[in-house]
PDB file of C-alpha atoms in Angstrom:
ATOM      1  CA  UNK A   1     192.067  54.418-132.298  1.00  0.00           C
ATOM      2  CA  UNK A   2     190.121  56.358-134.757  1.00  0.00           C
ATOM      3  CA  UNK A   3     190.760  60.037-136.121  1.00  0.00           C
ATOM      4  CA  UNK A   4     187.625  61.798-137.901  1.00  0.00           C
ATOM      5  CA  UNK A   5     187.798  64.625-139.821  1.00  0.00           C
ATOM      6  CA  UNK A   6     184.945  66.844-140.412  1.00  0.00           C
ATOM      7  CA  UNK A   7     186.738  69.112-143.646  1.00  0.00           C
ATOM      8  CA  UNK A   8     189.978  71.119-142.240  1.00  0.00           C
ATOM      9  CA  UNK A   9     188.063  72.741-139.513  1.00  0.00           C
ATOM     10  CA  UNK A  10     186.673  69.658-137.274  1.00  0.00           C
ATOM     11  CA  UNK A  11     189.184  67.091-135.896  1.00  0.00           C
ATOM     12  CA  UNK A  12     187.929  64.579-133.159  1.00  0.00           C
ATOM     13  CA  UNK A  13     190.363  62.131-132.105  1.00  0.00           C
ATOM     14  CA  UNK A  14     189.485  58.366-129.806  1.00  0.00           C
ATOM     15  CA  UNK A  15     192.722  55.949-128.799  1.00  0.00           C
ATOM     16  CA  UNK A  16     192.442  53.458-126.074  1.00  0.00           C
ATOM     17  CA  UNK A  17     195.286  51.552-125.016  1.00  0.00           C
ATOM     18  CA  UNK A  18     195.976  48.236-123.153  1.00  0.00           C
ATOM     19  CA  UNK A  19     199.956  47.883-123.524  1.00  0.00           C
ATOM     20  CA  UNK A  20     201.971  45.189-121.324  1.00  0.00           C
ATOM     21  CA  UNK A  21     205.496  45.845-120.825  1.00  0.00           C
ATOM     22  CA  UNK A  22     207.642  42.588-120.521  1.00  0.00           C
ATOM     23  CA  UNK A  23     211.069  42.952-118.568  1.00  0.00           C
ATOM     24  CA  UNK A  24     211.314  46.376-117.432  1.00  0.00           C
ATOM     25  CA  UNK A  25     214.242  47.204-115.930  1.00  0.00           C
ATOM     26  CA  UNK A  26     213.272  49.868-113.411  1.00  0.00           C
ATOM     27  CA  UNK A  27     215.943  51.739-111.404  1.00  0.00           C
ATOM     28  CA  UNK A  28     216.205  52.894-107.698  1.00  0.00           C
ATOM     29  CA  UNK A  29     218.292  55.429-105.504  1.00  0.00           C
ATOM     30  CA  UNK A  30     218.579  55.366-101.778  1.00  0.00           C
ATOM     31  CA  UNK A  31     221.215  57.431-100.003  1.00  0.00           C
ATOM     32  CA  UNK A  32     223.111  56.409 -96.301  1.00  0.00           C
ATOM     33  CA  UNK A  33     223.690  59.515 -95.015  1.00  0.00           C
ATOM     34  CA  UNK A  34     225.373  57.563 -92.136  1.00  0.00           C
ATOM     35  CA  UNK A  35     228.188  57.501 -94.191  1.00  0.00           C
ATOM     36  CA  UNK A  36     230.980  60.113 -94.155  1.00  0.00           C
ATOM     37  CA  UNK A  37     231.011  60.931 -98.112  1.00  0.00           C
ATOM     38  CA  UNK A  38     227.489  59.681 -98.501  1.00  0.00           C
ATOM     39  CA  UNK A  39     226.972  56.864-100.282  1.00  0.00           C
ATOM     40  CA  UNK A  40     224.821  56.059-102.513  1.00  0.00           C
ATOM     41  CA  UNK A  41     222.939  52.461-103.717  1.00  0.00           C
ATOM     42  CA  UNK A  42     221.532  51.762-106.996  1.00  0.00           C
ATOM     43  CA  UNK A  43     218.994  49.377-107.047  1.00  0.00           C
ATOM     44  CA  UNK A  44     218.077  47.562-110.699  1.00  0.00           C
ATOM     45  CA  UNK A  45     214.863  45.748-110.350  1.00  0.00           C
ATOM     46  CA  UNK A  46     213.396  43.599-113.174  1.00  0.00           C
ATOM     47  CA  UNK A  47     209.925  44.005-113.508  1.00  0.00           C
ATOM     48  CA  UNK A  48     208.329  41.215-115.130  1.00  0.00           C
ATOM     49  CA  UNK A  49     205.380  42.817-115.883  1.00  0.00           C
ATOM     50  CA  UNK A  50     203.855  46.688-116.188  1.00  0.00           C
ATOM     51  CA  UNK A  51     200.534  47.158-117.235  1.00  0.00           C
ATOM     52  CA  UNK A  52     199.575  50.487-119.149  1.00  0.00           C
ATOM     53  CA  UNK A  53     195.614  51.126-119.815  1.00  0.00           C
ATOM     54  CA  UNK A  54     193.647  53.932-120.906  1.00  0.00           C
ATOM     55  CA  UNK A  55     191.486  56.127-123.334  1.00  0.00           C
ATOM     56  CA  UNK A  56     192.984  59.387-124.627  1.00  0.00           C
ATOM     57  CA  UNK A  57     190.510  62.018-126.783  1.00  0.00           C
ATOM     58  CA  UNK A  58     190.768  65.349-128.215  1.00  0.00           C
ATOM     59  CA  UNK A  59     189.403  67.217-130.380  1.00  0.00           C
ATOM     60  CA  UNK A  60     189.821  70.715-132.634  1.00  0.00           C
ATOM     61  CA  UNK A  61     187.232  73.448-133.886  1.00  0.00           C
ATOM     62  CA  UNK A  62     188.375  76.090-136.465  1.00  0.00           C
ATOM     63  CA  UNK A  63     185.731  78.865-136.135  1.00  0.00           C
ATOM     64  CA  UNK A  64     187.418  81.994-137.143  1.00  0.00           C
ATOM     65  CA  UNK A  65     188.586  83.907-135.732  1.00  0.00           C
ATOM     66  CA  UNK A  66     188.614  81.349-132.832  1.00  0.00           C
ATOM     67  CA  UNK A  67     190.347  78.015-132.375  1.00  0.00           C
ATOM     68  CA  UNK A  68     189.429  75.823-129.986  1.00  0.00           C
ATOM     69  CA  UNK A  69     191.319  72.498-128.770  1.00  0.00           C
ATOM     70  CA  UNK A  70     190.390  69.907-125.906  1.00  0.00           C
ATOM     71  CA  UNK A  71     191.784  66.482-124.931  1.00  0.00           C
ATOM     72  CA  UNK A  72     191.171  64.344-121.973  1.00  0.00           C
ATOM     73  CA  UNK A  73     193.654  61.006-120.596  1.00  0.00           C
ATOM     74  CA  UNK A  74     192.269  58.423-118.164  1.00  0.00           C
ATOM     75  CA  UNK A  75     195.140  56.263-117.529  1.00  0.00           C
ATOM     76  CA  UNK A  76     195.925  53.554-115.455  1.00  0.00           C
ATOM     77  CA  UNK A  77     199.593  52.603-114.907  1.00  0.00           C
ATOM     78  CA  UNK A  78     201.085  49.951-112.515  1.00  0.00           C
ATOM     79  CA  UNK A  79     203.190  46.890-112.045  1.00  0.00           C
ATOM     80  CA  UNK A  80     202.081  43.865-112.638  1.00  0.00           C
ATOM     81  CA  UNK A  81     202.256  40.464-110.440  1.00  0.00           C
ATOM     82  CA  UNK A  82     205.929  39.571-110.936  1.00  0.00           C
ATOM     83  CA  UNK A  83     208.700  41.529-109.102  1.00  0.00           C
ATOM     84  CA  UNK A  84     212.440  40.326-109.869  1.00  0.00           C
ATOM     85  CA  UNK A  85     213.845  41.397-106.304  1.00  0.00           C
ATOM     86  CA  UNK A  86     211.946  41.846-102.969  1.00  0.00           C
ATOM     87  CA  UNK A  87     209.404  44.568-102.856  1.00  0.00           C
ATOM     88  CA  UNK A  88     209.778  47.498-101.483  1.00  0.00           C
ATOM     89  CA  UNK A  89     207.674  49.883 -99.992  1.00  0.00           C
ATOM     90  CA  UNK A  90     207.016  51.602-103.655  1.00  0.00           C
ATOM     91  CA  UNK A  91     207.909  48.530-105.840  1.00  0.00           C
ATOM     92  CA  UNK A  92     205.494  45.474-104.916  1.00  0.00           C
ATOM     93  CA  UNK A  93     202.843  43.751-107.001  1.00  0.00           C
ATOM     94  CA  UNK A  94     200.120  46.153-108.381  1.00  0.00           C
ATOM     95  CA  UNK A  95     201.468  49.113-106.922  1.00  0.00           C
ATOM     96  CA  UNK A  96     200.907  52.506-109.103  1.00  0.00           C
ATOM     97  CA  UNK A  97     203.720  53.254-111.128  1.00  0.00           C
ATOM     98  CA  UNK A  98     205.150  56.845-110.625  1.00  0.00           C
ATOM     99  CA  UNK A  99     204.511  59.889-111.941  1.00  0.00           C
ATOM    100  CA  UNK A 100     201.784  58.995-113.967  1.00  0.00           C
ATOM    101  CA  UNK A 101     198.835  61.443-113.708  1.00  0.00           C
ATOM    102  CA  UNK A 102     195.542  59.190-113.475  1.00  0.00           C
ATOM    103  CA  UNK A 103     193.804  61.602-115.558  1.00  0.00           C
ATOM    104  CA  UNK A 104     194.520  64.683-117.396  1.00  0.00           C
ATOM    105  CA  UNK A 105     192.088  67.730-119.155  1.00  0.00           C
ATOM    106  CA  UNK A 106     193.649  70.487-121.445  1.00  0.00           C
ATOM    107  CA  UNK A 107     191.957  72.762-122.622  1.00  0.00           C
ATOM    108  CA  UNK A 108     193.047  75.883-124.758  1.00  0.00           C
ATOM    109  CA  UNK A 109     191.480  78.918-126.344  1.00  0.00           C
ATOM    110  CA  UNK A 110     193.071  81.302-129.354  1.00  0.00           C
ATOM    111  CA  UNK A 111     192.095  84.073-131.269  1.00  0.00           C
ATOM    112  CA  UNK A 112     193.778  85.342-134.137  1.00  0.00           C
ATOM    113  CA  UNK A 113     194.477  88.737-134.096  1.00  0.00           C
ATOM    114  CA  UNK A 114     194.148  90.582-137.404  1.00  0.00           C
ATOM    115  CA  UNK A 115     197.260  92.571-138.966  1.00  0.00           C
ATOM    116  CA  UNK A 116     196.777  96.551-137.698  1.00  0.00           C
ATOM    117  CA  UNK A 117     200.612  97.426-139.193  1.00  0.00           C
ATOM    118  CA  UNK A 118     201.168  98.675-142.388  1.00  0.00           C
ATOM    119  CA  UNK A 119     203.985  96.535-143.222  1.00  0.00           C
ATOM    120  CA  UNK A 120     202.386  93.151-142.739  1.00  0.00           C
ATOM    121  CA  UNK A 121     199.720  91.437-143.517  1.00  0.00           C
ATOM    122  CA  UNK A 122     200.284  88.812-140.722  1.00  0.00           C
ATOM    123  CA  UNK A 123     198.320  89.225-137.403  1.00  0.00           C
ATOM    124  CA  UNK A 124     199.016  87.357-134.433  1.00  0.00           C
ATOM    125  CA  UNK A 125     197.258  85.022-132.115  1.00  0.00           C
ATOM    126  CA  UNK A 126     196.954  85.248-128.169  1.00  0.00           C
ATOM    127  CA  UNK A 127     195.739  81.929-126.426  1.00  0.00           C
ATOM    128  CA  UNK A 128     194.686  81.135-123.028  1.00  0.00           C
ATOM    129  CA  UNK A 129     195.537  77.218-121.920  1.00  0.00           C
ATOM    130  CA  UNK A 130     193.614  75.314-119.002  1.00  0.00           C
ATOM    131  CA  UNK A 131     195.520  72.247-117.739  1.00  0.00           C
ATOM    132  CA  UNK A 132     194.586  69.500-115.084  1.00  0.00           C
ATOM    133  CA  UNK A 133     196.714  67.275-114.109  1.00  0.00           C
ATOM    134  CA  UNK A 134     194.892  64.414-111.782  1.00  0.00           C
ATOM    135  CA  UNK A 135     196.248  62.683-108.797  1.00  0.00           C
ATOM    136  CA  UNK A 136     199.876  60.801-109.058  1.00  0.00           C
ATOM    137  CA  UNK A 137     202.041  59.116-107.088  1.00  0.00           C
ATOM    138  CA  UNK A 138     204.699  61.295-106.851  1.00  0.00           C
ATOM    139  CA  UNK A 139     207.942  61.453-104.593  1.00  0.00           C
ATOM    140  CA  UNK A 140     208.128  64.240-102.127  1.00  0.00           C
ATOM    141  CA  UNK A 141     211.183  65.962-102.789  1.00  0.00           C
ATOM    142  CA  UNK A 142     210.341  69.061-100.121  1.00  0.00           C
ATOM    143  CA  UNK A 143     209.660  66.894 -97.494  1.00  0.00           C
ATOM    144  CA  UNK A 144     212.501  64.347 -97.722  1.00  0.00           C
ATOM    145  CA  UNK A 145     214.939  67.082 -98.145  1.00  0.00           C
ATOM    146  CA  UNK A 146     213.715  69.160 -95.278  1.00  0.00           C
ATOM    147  CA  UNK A 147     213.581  65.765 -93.047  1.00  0.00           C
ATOM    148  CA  UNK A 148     217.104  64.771 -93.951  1.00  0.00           C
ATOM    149  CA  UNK A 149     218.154  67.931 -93.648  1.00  0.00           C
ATOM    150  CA  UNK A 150     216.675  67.903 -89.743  1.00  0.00           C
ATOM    151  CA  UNK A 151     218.381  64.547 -88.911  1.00  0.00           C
ATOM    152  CA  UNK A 152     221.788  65.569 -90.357  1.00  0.00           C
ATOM    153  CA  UNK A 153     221.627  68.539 -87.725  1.00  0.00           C
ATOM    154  CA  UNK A 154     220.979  65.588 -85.158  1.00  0.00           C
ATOM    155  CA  UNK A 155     223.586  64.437 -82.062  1.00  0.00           C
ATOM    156  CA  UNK A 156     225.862  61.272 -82.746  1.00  0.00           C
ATOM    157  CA  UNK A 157     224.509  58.418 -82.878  1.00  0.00           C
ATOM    158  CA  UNK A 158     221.178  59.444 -84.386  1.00  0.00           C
ATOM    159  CA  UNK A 159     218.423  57.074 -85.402  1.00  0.00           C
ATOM    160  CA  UNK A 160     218.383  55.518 -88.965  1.00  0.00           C
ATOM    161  CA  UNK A 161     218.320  58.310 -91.779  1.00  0.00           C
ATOM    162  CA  UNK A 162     215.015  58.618 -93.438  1.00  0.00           C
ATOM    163  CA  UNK A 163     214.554  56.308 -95.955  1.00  0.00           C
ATOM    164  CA  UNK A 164     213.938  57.756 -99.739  1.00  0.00           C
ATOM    165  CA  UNK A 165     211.229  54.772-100.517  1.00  0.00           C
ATOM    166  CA  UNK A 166     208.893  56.446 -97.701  1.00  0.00           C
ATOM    167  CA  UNK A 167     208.603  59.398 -99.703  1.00  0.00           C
ATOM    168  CA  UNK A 168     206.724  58.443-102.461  1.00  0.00           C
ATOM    169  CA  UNK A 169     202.613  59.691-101.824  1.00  0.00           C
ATOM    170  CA  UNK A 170     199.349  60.288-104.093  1.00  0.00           C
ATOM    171  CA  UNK A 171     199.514  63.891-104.512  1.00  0.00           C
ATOM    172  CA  UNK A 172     196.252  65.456-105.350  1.00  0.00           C
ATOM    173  CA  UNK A 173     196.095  66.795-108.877  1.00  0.00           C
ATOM    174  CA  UNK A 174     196.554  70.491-110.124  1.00  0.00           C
ATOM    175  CA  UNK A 175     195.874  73.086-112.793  1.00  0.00           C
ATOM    176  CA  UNK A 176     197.789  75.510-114.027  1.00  0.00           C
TER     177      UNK A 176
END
């Protein structure tokens, strides 16, 4: 990585990443709702390998009144080749890992507000933030929940309960 300075006003900041994670223990919960209390399983996998790649940058301007700060993420996060157990429908060779944003943008704007009271001399500052998070592979919590909550409300003997590991999806990203 490299951090450059341009006096205290001018920051721009470069790091890229290529980071292998050796023996990862990663764990898992499914549910039987079949079972009258529910049980639950907790599944420990050892992951040989995870691979974690990327470029992060950001960078600050001082121009007073104004400050202005950006960064940007391109990531890439998944397992690698070697699964401990038997893969599963979101734990198999060079699947995505979760929850990991392939890219992200922030952006954010403040302005520092000069003192107007008598008894101060401090202002304040008011900013406005931009974020965007890209797309993920994420578990659907709504749709599990409300599909769980349909079979429970199903006749004896219902079908198998829906299964936790089908849940996981590439969301779309967002801003906020």
């Amino acid at each position: 990585g490299a951090d450059i300075f341009y006096g205290s006003d001018y920051a721009l900041n470069i790091t890229y990443y290529d980071q292998k994670i050796k023996d990862m223990i990663l764990s898992s919960q499914t549910i039987d709702l079949t079972t009258s209390p529910m049980t639950y399983y907790l599944y420990n996998y050892n992951i040989a390998e995870a691979i974690n790649r990327g470029l992060e940058v950001s960078a600050k301007a001082v121009i007073e009144p104004f400050v202005v700060d950006l960064s940007y993420t391109e990531t890439i996060s998944k397992w690698g080749n070697e699964i401990g157990q038997a893969p599963t429908s979101t734990v198999y060779p060079q699947a995505p890992s979760f929850n990991v944003p392939q890219r992200s943008f922030f952006a954010r704007l403040t302005y520092s507000i000069p003192s107007f009271l008598s008894w101060t001399e401090k202002g304040g500052r008011i900013s406005v933030d931009w974020r965007y998070n890209g797309s993920a592979y994420y578990y659907d919590a709504i749709s599990y929940n409300l599909d769980r909550a349909a079979w429970q409300k199903l006749p004896t003997p219902r079908p198998a309960a829906p299964n936790l590991n089908d849940y996981y999806l590439w969301q779309k990203g967002y801003s906020y």
